[in-house]
Amino acid sequence: MSTAFVLSGGGSLGSVQVGMLLALAERGITPDLVVGTSVGAINAAWLAGRPDLDGARALAQVWSSVRRDDVFPARPLAGLLGFLGRRDHLVPAGSLRALLHRHLTYARLEDAAVPVHVVATEVTTGLEVVLSRGDAIEAVCASAALPGVFPPVRIDGRELIDGGVVNNTPISHAIASGVDTIYVLPTGYACALPRAPGSALGMVLQAVTLLVQQRLIADVERYQGSVDLRVAPALCPLSVSPVDFSHGAELIRRSTQATAQWLDSGNLPADQARGLRLHGHAAAANAMLS
């Protein structure tokens, strides 16, 4: 039996995946292949280097300490130049690269302890690009290069951006690899925001997570009858914006508990897509503010 973990994107909600990884590792469930997109590529790259419980615990420590400036530092000049059309991005990727340099345990994707594939998009053609060899940091930065926010990454003559543009939860790649069991680890989306995001970046990431969720629903509906597909439960209700990195420890704790309960129940609904449908908790969220 072989097992793949598939990790989707979702900004700061990547911490939700860390709780899922902890619950899985505590039960001895480890991957033979990891596939990730965007922030899921960041977590997948870590997991591929340290695919055990100690690795999951160390990743939880990192996510509990990460703050917004570690990923999206404010650079007014860069933002202005991007707005004026003199740059193709608003935020330099230097902080993200530095974070990866500090924590990745291998230099090239093919050197990881477990095979890892990260998904990117070729910006000029819209073609999906799966990276499984080459410089690990460049590959992850390409997969996480949110269009217009981070600069594209040039690899093998191609300009690459966030893989979520074409395939944010790349279940299809895990299936194509021939694994027997696929655990899908979604970040979910903020279904209980009390108000719309107040920043441009917050609005972009909220929109992206909603698009991600809709693609995930379609993919689960498509594949759930053809492979042993197990979709870990996203957190609900969730009132944390995908641009807010100050709740990492809380989200990890909640996700670990929810995933543990799901794993221990042993019950998979016949229609796993049903529990993923878009919804809201606006009334409850507004009541919490009053």
Short mmCIF file of N, CA, C and O in Angstrom, two decimals, residues 4 33 117 172-179:
data_model
loop_
_atom_site.label_atom_id
_atom_site.label_comp_id
_atom_site.label_asym_id
_atom_site.label_seq_id
_atom_site.Cartn_x
_atom_site.Cartn_y
_atom_site.Cartn_z
N ALA A 4 -0.26 8.97 -0.57
CA ALA A 4 0.14 10.33 -0.94
C ALA A 4 -0.61 11.33 -0.08
O ALA A 4 -1.77 11.11 0.28
N LEU A 33 4.56 9.87 -0.94
CA LEU A 33 4.63 10.95 -1.92
C LEU A 33 3.89 12.15 -1.35
O LEU A 33 2.84 11.99 -0.72
N HIS A 117 6.40 16.67 -5.21
CA HIS A 117 6.06 17.38 -6.43
C HIS A 117 5.37 18.69 -6.05
O HIS A 117 4.46 18.68 -5.20
N SER A 172 -5.10 15.11 -9.00
CA SER A 172 -4.87 14.37 -10.24
C SER A 172 -3.44 13.85 -10.34
O SER A 172 -3.20 12.76 -10.87
N HIS A 173 -2.47 14.62 -9.82
CA HIS A 173 -1.08 14.19 -9.91
C HIS A 173 -0.80 13.01 -8.98
O HIS A 173 -0.02 12.11 -9.32
N ALA A 174 -1.45 13.02 -7.83
CA ALA A 174 -1.29 11.88 -6.92
C ALA A 174 -1.88 10.62 -7.54
O ALA A 174 -1.30 9.54 -7.46
N ILE A 175 -3.03 10.76 -8.19
CA ILE A 175 -3.65 9.62 -8.85
C ILE A 175 -2.76 9.10 -9.97
O ILE A 175 -2.56 7.89 -10.12
N ALA A 176 -2.20 10.02 -10.75
CA ALA A 176 -1.34 9.62 -11.88
C ALA A 176 -0.10 8.89 -11.42
O ALA A 176 0.47 8.08 -12.17
N SER A 177 0.33 9.13 -10.18
CA SER A 177 1.52 8.47 -9.67
C SER A 177 1.26 7.01 -9.29
O SER A 177 2.20 6.25 -9.05
N GLY A 178 -0.01 6.62 -9.21
CA GLY A 178 -0.36 5.23 -8.95
C GLY A 178 -0.46 4.85 -7.49
O GLY A 178 -0.45 3.66 -7.16
N VAL A 179 -0.58 5.83 -6.58
CA VAL A 179 -0.71 5.49 -5.16
C VAL A 179 -2.06 4.86 -4.87
O VAL A 179 -3.01 5.01 -5.63
#
